[in-house]
Amino acid sequence: MVNLACPVCGSSVEVPSDSLPGELFECGDCGAQLEYFVDEKNAASLRVAEEVAEDWGQ
Amino acid sequence: MNIGLAYDVVRFEEKSLLQAINHLGHVSKPIHVVDKEFWINEANGFDADFIIQRCVSFSRALATTTIFERYGNIVVNNLDVLRNTADKLITTSMLAKRNIPTPATAIAFNKQTALSIARKMGFPVVVKPVSGSWGRNIARAFDEQSLLDILELRENMPNPQMKVHYVQEHVDKPERDIRAFYVWGEVPVAIYRVSKMWKTNTALGGRAQPCPVTDELRELVVKAGDALGGGVLGVDILESREKGLLVNEINGVVEFRNTVLVTGYDLPSKIVENTVKVVKR
């Protein structure tokens, strides 16, 4: 597991070390929906997840 | 085999497909499309024997499938199948052309024509957007006034597709519909989606229950899947009291979490195994 900062409230969010980019997590403190993200330097972080759009789903 | 999995959001389906690929001895190559650059003029194809398309956003699924195919990759489902299943008008037309039973459906481009269709069909009628999922913007009209209200609302929406009125008979079904899975000509599993609401989508609270795959159901689902171009599909069936089984919609990037949960059937492995067999042919 790794701890990453919630971009909304700054709390620490624990995510599995084998997480995939695009995997969703919820901040235990503020409830924000967050997405695991890896940048071009291979640094992992969390960003606010995309909202459900009109073309989503089956 | 090297098997790519194109996705934007990781759900149960994407995780379980990646696990199935690895458990079956293949190499999984997740492709998170959201942050990738896709250069169309340069053929920098992905090193994969085939790519499973799993983007939850239809626009991204269509765009990336187009690009993967341009790179020479095999994509499941392919571009034709994606387009055929994403547009209800195309789906219904392709089914009707093969004489596969569907609810009575007609298209109108203005309120008066839609009203004329509804009078001939008989109320209630269902009005749907030609594209869209999870039951969004699907409305039921019980009489002429409520139909006109719905059509007026649609015609004031900025999306020009909402001015294409897909009008369908309302099928009196037994508080459930059927979601059957078509996997390269086989129907390995099906569920009922049970709800007191008229829209039975599990995204709207419909409850999944195992559904037996009868010979009649299998034959209909195989015909429907073949008509749309094959691959891996979710075929939604209505049980009409008067007309029997009717194919309602077909999904080209199908969700199956609830199916696996209530049936215990290992659908992800079935999808990978059957696709590998087809690609090897």
GROMACS .gro file of C-alpha atoms in nm:
model
  339
    1MET     CA    1   0.000   0.000   0.000
    2VAL     CA    2   0.110   0.358  -0.062
    3ASN     CA    3  -0.019   0.682   0.088
    4LEU     CA    4  -0.107   0.964  -0.148
    5ALA     CA    5  -0.247   1.308  -0.074
    6CYS     CA    6  -0.610   1.390  -0.148
    7PRO     CA    7  -0.600   1.689  -0.389
    8VAL     CA    8  -0.922   1.825  -0.236
    9CYS     CA    9  -0.857   1.823   0.141
   10GLY     CA   10  -0.493   1.713   0.167
   11SER     CA   11  -0.566   1.403   0.378
   12SER     CA   12  -0.363   1.091   0.325
   13VAL     CA   13  -0.537   0.823   0.115
   14GLU     CA   14  -0.408   0.467   0.119
   15VAL     CA   15  -0.407   0.292  -0.221
   16PRO     CA   16  -0.275  -0.053  -0.320
   17SER     CA   17   0.071  -0.043  -0.475
   18ASP     CA   18  -0.055  -0.235  -0.782
   19SER     CA   19  -0.323   0.025  -0.863
   20LEU     CA   20  -0.386   0.104  -1.228
   21PRO     CA   21  -0.406   0.455  -1.374
   22GLY     CA   22  -0.775   0.540  -1.385
   23GLU     CA   23  -0.860   0.334  -1.077
   24LEU     CA   24  -1.105   0.511  -0.847
   25PHE     CA   25  -1.074   0.577  -0.474
   26GLU     CA   26  -1.273   0.774  -0.223
   27CYS     CA   27  -1.109   1.006   0.027
   28GLY     CA   28  -1.205   0.881   0.374
   29ASP     CA   29  -1.206   1.234   0.511
   30CYS     CA   30  -1.381   1.456   0.256
   31GLY     CA   31  -1.553   1.188   0.042
   32ALA     CA   32  -1.405   1.317  -0.285
   33GLN     CA   33  -1.400   1.067  -0.573
   34LEU     CA   34  -1.037   1.038  -0.679
   35GLU     CA   35  -0.851   0.874  -0.963
   36TYR     CA   36  -0.506   0.717  -0.946
   37PHE     CA   37  -0.274   0.893  -1.188
   38VAL     CA   38   0.085   0.833  -1.302
   39ASP     CA   39   0.268   1.118  -1.476
   40GLU     CA   40   0.532   1.095  -1.748
   41LYS     CA   41   0.808   1.080  -1.483
   42ASN     CA   42   0.629   0.775  -1.338
   43ALA     CA   43   0.528   0.963  -1.023
   44ALA     CA   44   0.197   0.848  -0.874
   45SER     CA   45  -0.065   1.084  -0.738
   46LEU     CA   46  -0.440   1.123  -0.702
   47ARG     CA   47  -0.654   1.365  -0.900
   48VAL     CA   48  -1.023   1.443  -0.885
   49ALA     CA   49  -1.211   1.178  -1.085
   50GLU     CA   50  -1.400   1.268  -1.398
   51GLU     CA   51  -1.775   1.314  -1.359
   52VAL     CA   52  -2.011   1.070  -1.528
   53ALA     CA   53  -2.078   1.205  -1.879
   54GLU     CA   54  -2.372   1.168  -2.115
   55ASP     CA   55  -2.189   0.915  -2.334
   56TRP     CA   56  -2.099   0.682  -2.047
   57GLY     CA   57  -2.230   0.334  -1.999
   58GLN     CA   58  -2.393   0.045  -2.175
   59MET     CA   59  -0.069  -1.392  -2.652
   60ASN     CA   60  -0.022  -1.023  -2.577
   61ILE     CA   61  -0.367  -0.886  -2.504
   62GLY     CA   62  -0.430  -0.513  -2.476
   63LEU     CA   63  -0.714  -0.371  -2.271
   64ALA     CA   64  -0.813  -0.016  -2.363
   65TYR     CA   65  -0.992   0.165  -2.080
   66ASP     CA   66  -1.058   0.500  -1.922
   67VAL     CA   67  -1.204   0.408  -1.581
   68VAL     CA   68  -1.115   0.090  -1.394
   69ARG     CA   69  -1.424  -0.099  -1.284
   70PHE     CA   70  -1.487  -0.460  -1.180
   71GLU     CA   71  -1.504  -0.556  -1.548
   72GLU     CA   72  -1.160  -0.420  -1.640
   73LYS     CA   73  -0.991  -0.569  -1.332
   74SER     CA   74  -1.149  -0.909  -1.382
   75LEU     CA   75  -1.058  -0.917  -1.753
   76LEU     CA   76  -0.695  -0.831  -1.673
   77GLN     CA   77  -0.691  -1.107  -1.409
   78ALA     CA   78  -0.843  -1.356  -1.654
   79ILE     CA   79  -0.582  -1.269  -1.919
   80ASN     CA   80  -0.301  -1.332  -1.672
   81HIS     CA   81  -0.455  -1.648  -1.520
   82LEU     CA   82  -0.496  -1.798  -1.866
   83GLY     CA   83  -0.123  -1.756  -1.927
   84HIS     CA   84  -0.135  -1.453  -2.156
   85VAL     CA   85   0.030  -1.116  -2.108
   86SER     CA   86  -0.205  -0.829  -2.023
   87LYS     CA   87  -0.126  -0.483  -2.152
   88PRO     CA   88  -0.351  -0.220  -1.993
   89ILE     CA   89  -0.388   0.091  -2.211
   90HIS     CA   90  -0.520   0.387  -2.012
   91VAL     CA   91  -0.632   0.592  -2.311
   92VAL     CA   92  -0.711   0.915  -2.127
   93ASP     CA   93  -0.352   1.042  -2.094
   94LYS     CA   94  -0.209   0.895  -2.414
   95GLU     CA   95  -0.116   1.077  -2.733
   96PHE     CA   96  -0.257   0.911  -3.045
   97TRP     CA   97  -0.076   1.020  -3.359
   98ILE     CA   98  -0.279   0.913  -3.659
   99ASN     CA   99  -0.026   0.963  -3.941
  100GLU     CA  100   0.246   0.760  -3.773
  101ALA     CA  101   0.178   0.389  -3.741
  102ASN     CA  102   0.296   0.344  -3.383
  103GLY     CA  103   0.071   0.044  -3.324
  104PHE     CA  104   0.041  -0.126  -2.990
  105ASP     CA  105   0.226  -0.451  -2.947
  106ALA     CA  106  -0.080  -0.667  -2.889
  107ASP     CA  107  -0.233  -0.963  -3.070
  108PHE     CA  108  -0.568  -0.802  -3.004
  109ILE     CA  109  -0.712  -0.524  -2.789
  110ILE     CA  110  -1.026  -0.551  -2.580
  111GLN     CA  111  -1.212  -0.220  -2.594
  112ARG     CA  112  -1.345  -0.126  -2.250
  113CYS     CA  113  -1.381   0.254  -2.243
  114VAL     CA  114  -1.693   0.351  -2.049
  115SER     CA  115  -1.714   0.670  -2.257
  116PHE     CA  116  -1.858   0.578  -2.595
  117SER     CA  117  -1.683   0.872  -2.764
  118ARG     CA  118  -1.347   0.750  -2.639
  119ALA     CA  119  -1.429   0.388  -2.729
  120LEU     CA  120  -1.517   0.488  -3.084
  121ALA     CA  121  -1.214   0.719  -3.124
  122THR     CA  122  -0.958   0.476  -2.988
  123THR     CA  123  -1.102   0.178  -3.174
  124THR     CA  124  -1.074   0.379  -3.496
  125ILE     CA  125  -0.711   0.460  -3.419
  126PHE     CA  126  -0.615   0.108  -3.306
  127GLU     CA  127  -0.762  -0.035  -3.626
  128ARG     CA  128  -0.576   0.228  -3.828
  129TYR     CA  129  -0.258   0.102  -3.655
  130GLY     CA  130  -0.346  -0.250  -3.772
  131ASN     CA  131  -0.457  -0.384  -3.434
  132ILE     CA  132  -0.751  -0.623  -3.400
  133VAL     CA  133  -1.004  -0.468  -3.161
  134VAL     CA  134  -1.288  -0.644  -2.981
  135ASN     CA  135  -1.544  -0.517  -3.051
  136ASN     CA  136  -1.445  -0.378  -3.387
  137LEU     CA  137  -1.548  -0.036  -3.517
  138ASP     CA  138  -1.847  -0.160  -3.718
  139VAL     CA  139  -1.991  -0.351  -3.423
  140LEU     CA  140  -1.937  -0.055  -3.190
  141ARG     CA  141  -2.120   0.178  -3.426
  142ASN     CA  142  -2.399  -0.072  -3.488
  143THR     CA  143  -2.464  -0.115  -3.117
  144ALA     CA  144  -2.420   0.248  -3.011
  145ASP     CA  145  -2.705   0.379  -3.222
  146LYS     CA  146  -3.047   0.233  -3.143
  147LEU     CA  147  -3.177   0.323  -3.488
  148ILE     CA  148  -2.895   0.129  -3.657
  149THR     CA  149  -2.937  -0.164  -3.416
  150THR     CA  150  -3.312  -0.189  -3.468
  151SER     CA  151  -3.275  -0.152  -3.845
  152MET     CA  152  -3.014  -0.427  -3.866
  153LEU     CA  153  -3.229  -0.659  -3.655
  154ALA     CA  154  -3.544  -0.585  -3.854
  155LYS     CA  155  -3.360  -0.649  -4.180
  156ARG     CA  156  -3.290  -1.003  -4.057
  157ASN     CA  157  -3.650  -1.047  -3.936
  158ILE     CA  158  -3.538  -1.066  -3.574
  159PRO     CA  159  -3.831  -0.971  -3.348
  160THR     CA  160  -3.806  -0.627  -3.186
  161PRO     CA  161  -4.067  -0.398  -3.033
  162ALA     CA  162  -4.253  -0.199  -3.304
  163THR     CA  163  -4.037   0.109  -3.366
  164ALA     CA  164  -4.064   0.419  -3.583
  165ILE     CA  165  -3.869   0.740  -3.631
  166ALA     CA  166  -4.005   1.093  -3.658
  167PHE     CA  167  -3.838   1.430  -3.698
  168ASN     CA  168  -4.112   1.649  -3.557
  169LYS     CA  169  -4.384   1.643  -3.295
  170GLN     CA  170  -4.683   1.597  -3.526
  171THR     CA  171  -4.530   1.299  -3.705
  172ALA     CA  172  -4.431   1.141  -3.374
  173LEU     CA  173  -4.786   1.192  -3.249
  174SER     CA  174  -4.927   1.029  -3.562
  175ILE     CA  175  -4.698   0.729  -3.507
  176ALA     CA  176  -4.804   0.700  -3.142
  177ARG     CA  177  -5.174   0.705  -3.236
  178LYS     CA  178  -5.115   0.416  -3.476
  179MET     CA  179  -4.898   0.228  -3.225
  180GLY     CA  180  -5.136   0.287  -2.934
  181PHE     CA  181  -5.047   0.438  -2.597
  182PRO     CA  182  -4.837   0.408  -2.391
  183VAL     CA  183  -4.530   0.459  -2.611
  184VAL     CA  184  -4.162   0.494  -2.523
  185VAL     CA  185  -3.945   0.773  -2.661
  186LYS     CA  186  -3.570   0.718  -2.662
  187PRO     CA  187  -3.261   0.904  -2.770
  188VAL     CA  188  -3.092   0.710  -3.052
  189SER     CA  189  -2.773   0.698  -2.850
  190GLY     CA  190  -2.720   0.679  -2.477
  191SER     CA  191  -2.713   0.427  -2.201
  192TRP     CA  192  -2.818   0.338  -1.850
  193GLY     CA  193  -3.177   0.439  -1.932
  194ARG     CA  194  -3.089   0.808  -1.962
  195ASN     CA  195  -3.351   1.037  -2.118
  196ILE     CA  196  -3.585   0.748  -2.198
  197ALA     CA  197  -3.944   0.853  -2.135
  198ARG     CA  198  -4.283   0.684  -2.142
  199ALA     CA  199  -4.594   0.868  -2.261
  200PHE     CA  200  -4.935   0.743  -2.155
  201ASP     CA  201  -5.138   0.986  -2.366
  202GLU     CA  202  -5.112   1.250  -2.636
  203GLN     CA  203  -5.052   1.539  -2.397
  204SER     CA  204  -4.768   1.371  -2.210
  205LEU     CA  205  -4.610   1.269  -2.542
  206LEU     CA  206  -4.624   1.629  -2.667
  207ASP     CA  207  -4.469   1.749  -2.339
  208ILE     CA  208  -4.184   1.498  -2.374
  209LEU     CA  209  -4.126   1.589  -2.739
  210GLU     CA  210  -4.121   1.959  -2.661
  211LEU     CA  211  -3.862   1.902  -2.392
  212ARG     CA  212  -3.653   1.695  -2.634
  213GLU     CA  213  -3.677   1.953  -2.912
  214ASN     CA  214  -3.552   2.226  -2.677
  215MET     CA  215  -3.240   2.031  -2.593
  216PRO     CA  216  -2.926   2.160  -2.769
  217ASN     CA  217  -2.817   1.815  -2.892
  218PRO     CA  218  -2.955   1.778  -3.250
  219GLN     CA  219  -2.982   1.401  -3.197
  220MET     CA  220  -3.266   1.473  -2.955
  221LYS     CA  221  -3.470   1.594  -3.254
  222VAL     CA  222  -3.462   1.242  -3.396
  223HIS     CA  223  -3.758   1.087  -3.214
  224TYR     CA  224  -3.720   0.710  -3.176
  225VAL     CA  225  -4.071   0.601  -3.083
  226GLN     CA  226  -4.133   0.246  -2.966
  227GLU     CA  227  -4.428   0.044  -2.846
  228HIS     CA  228  -4.433  -0.001  -2.470
  229VAL     CA  229  -4.391  -0.372  -2.401
  230ASP     CA  230  -4.597  -0.499  -2.110
  231LYS     CA  231  -4.332  -0.717  -1.947
  232PRO     CA  232  -4.334  -0.913  -1.618
  233GLU     CA  233  -4.136  -0.664  -1.400
  234ARG     CA  234  -3.810  -0.780  -1.552
  235ASP     CA  235  -3.609  -0.806  -1.871
  236ILE     CA  236  -3.328  -1.037  -1.976
  237ARG     CA  237  -2.962  -0.946  -2.032
  238ALA     CA  238  -2.802  -1.232  -2.224
  239PHE     CA  239  -2.435  -1.245  -2.319
  240TYR     CA  240  -2.324  -1.324  -2.671
  241VAL     CA  241  -1.959  -1.432  -2.686
  242TRP     CA  242  -1.851  -1.513  -3.042
  243GLY     CA  243  -2.163  -1.712  -3.130
  244GLU     CA  244  -2.219  -1.867  -2.787
  245VAL     CA  245  -2.459  -1.765  -2.511
  246PRO     CA  246  -2.283  -1.875  -2.192
  247VAL     CA  247  -2.492  -1.691  -1.935
  248ALA     CA  248  -2.791  -1.463  -1.885
  249ILE     CA  249  -2.958  -1.271  -1.605
  250TYR     CA  250  -3.298  -1.128  -1.533
  251ARG     CA  251  -3.296  -0.762  -1.437
  252VAL     CA  252  -3.587  -0.737  -1.195
  253SER     CA  253  -3.750  -0.410  -1.100
  254LYS     CA  254  -4.089  -0.271  -1.002
  255MET     CA  255  -3.989   0.032  -1.212
  256TRP     CA  256  -4.054   0.010  -1.586
  257LYS     CA  257  -3.685   0.077  -1.658
  258THR     CA  258  -3.499  -0.231  -1.539
  259ASN     CA  259  -3.139  -0.113  -1.591
  260THR     CA  260  -2.918  -0.224  -1.303
  261ALA     CA  261  -2.768   0.127  -1.316
  262LEU     CA  262  -3.115   0.245  -1.204
  263GLY     CA  263  -3.154  -0.014  -0.929
  264GLY     CA  264  -3.273  -0.320  -1.125
  265ARG     CA  265  -3.182  -0.639  -0.932
  266ALA     CA  266  -2.991  -0.915  -1.110
  267GLN     CA  267  -3.106  -1.277  -1.085
  268PRO     CA  268  -2.982  -1.584  -1.274
  269CYS     CA  269  -3.180  -1.658  -1.592
  270PRO     CA  270  -3.174  -2.000  -1.760
  271VAL     CA  271  -3.044  -1.997  -2.117
  272THR     CA  272  -3.324  -2.184  -2.293
  273ASP     CA  273  -3.294  -2.303  -2.653
  274GLU     CA  274  -3.537  -2.029  -2.758
  275LEU     CA  275  -3.332  -1.759  -2.585
  276ARG     CA  276  -3.002  -1.892  -2.719
  277GLU     CA  277  -3.129  -1.905  -3.077
  278LEU     CA  278  -3.260  -1.548  -3.062
  279VAL     CA  279  -2.946  -1.406  -2.901
  280VAL     CA  280  -2.715  -1.579  -3.150
  281LYS     CA  281  -2.922  -1.445  -3.442
  282ALA     CA  282  -2.915  -1.094  -3.294
  283GLY     CA  283  -2.543  -1.101  -3.218
  284ASP     CA  284  -2.460  -1.235  -3.564
  285ALA     CA  285  -2.678  -0.965  -3.724
  286LEU     CA  286  -2.483  -0.689  -3.549
  287GLY     CA  287  -2.144  -0.830  -3.650
  288GLY     CA  288  -2.050  -1.069  -3.368
  289GLY     CA  289  -1.784  -1.025  -3.099
  290VAL     CA  290  -1.878  -0.982  -2.734
  291LEU     CA  291  -2.221  -0.833  -2.675
  292GLY     CA  292  -2.492  -0.783  -2.415
  293VAL     CA  293  -2.831  -0.851  -2.569
  294ASP     CA  294  -3.133  -0.710  -2.387
  295ILE     CA  295  -3.454  -0.906  -2.434
  296LEU     CA  296  -3.810  -0.817  -2.341
  297GLU     CA  297  -4.067  -1.087  -2.266
  298SER     CA  298  -4.380  -0.959  -2.435
  299ARG     CA  299  -4.702  -1.125  -2.316
  300GLU     CA  300  -4.841  -1.110  -2.671
  301LYS     CA  301  -4.536  -1.143  -2.897
  302GLY     CA  302  -4.290  -1.355  -2.697
  303LEU     CA  303  -3.921  -1.267  -2.682
  304LEU     CA  304  -3.822  -0.933  -2.841
  305VAL     CA  305  -3.470  -0.795  -2.878
  306ASN     CA  306  -3.472  -0.450  -2.724
  307GLU     CA  307  -3.112  -0.323  -2.730
  308ILE     CA  308  -2.760  -0.455  -2.783
  309ASN     CA  309  -2.454  -0.333  -2.597
  310GLY     CA  310  -2.108  -0.330  -2.752
  311VAL     CA  311  -1.898  -0.254  -2.442
  312VAL     CA  312  -2.096  -0.465  -2.204
  313GLU     CA  313  -2.094  -0.447  -1.824
  314PHE     CA  314  -2.114  -0.779  -1.639
  315ARG     CA  315  -2.034  -0.721  -1.272
  316ASN     CA  316  -2.383  -0.812  -1.150
  317THR     CA  317  -2.397  -1.115  -1.379
  318VAL     CA  318  -2.076  -1.258  -1.233
  319LEU     CA  319  -2.190  -1.177  -0.879
  320VAL     CA  320  -2.528  -1.354  -0.901
  321THR     CA  321  -2.441  -1.645  -1.130
  322GLY     CA  322  -2.081  -1.713  -1.024
  323TYR     CA  323  -2.007  -1.771  -1.393
  324ASP     CA  324  -1.653  -1.678  -1.497
  325LEU     CA  325  -1.754  -1.460  -1.790
  326PRO     CA  326  -1.422  -1.269  -1.811
  327SER     CA  327  -1.233  -1.596  -1.877
  328LYS     CA  328  -1.494  -1.701  -2.133
  329ILE     CA  329  -1.451  -1.369  -2.317
  330VAL     CA  330  -1.072  -1.402  -2.324
  331GLU     CA  331  -1.072  -1.774  -2.418
  332ASN     CA  332  -1.322  -1.738  -2.703
  333THR     CA  333  -1.152  -1.426  -2.840
  334VAL     CA  334  -0.812  -1.597  -2.838
  335LYS     CA  335  -0.963  -1.889  -3.034
  336VAL     CA  336  -1.115  -1.653  -3.292
  337VAL     CA  337  -0.796  -1.450  -3.333
  338LYS     CA  338  -0.588  -1.770  -3.377
  339ARG     CA  339  -0.811  -1.889  -3.664
   0.00000   0.00000   0.00000
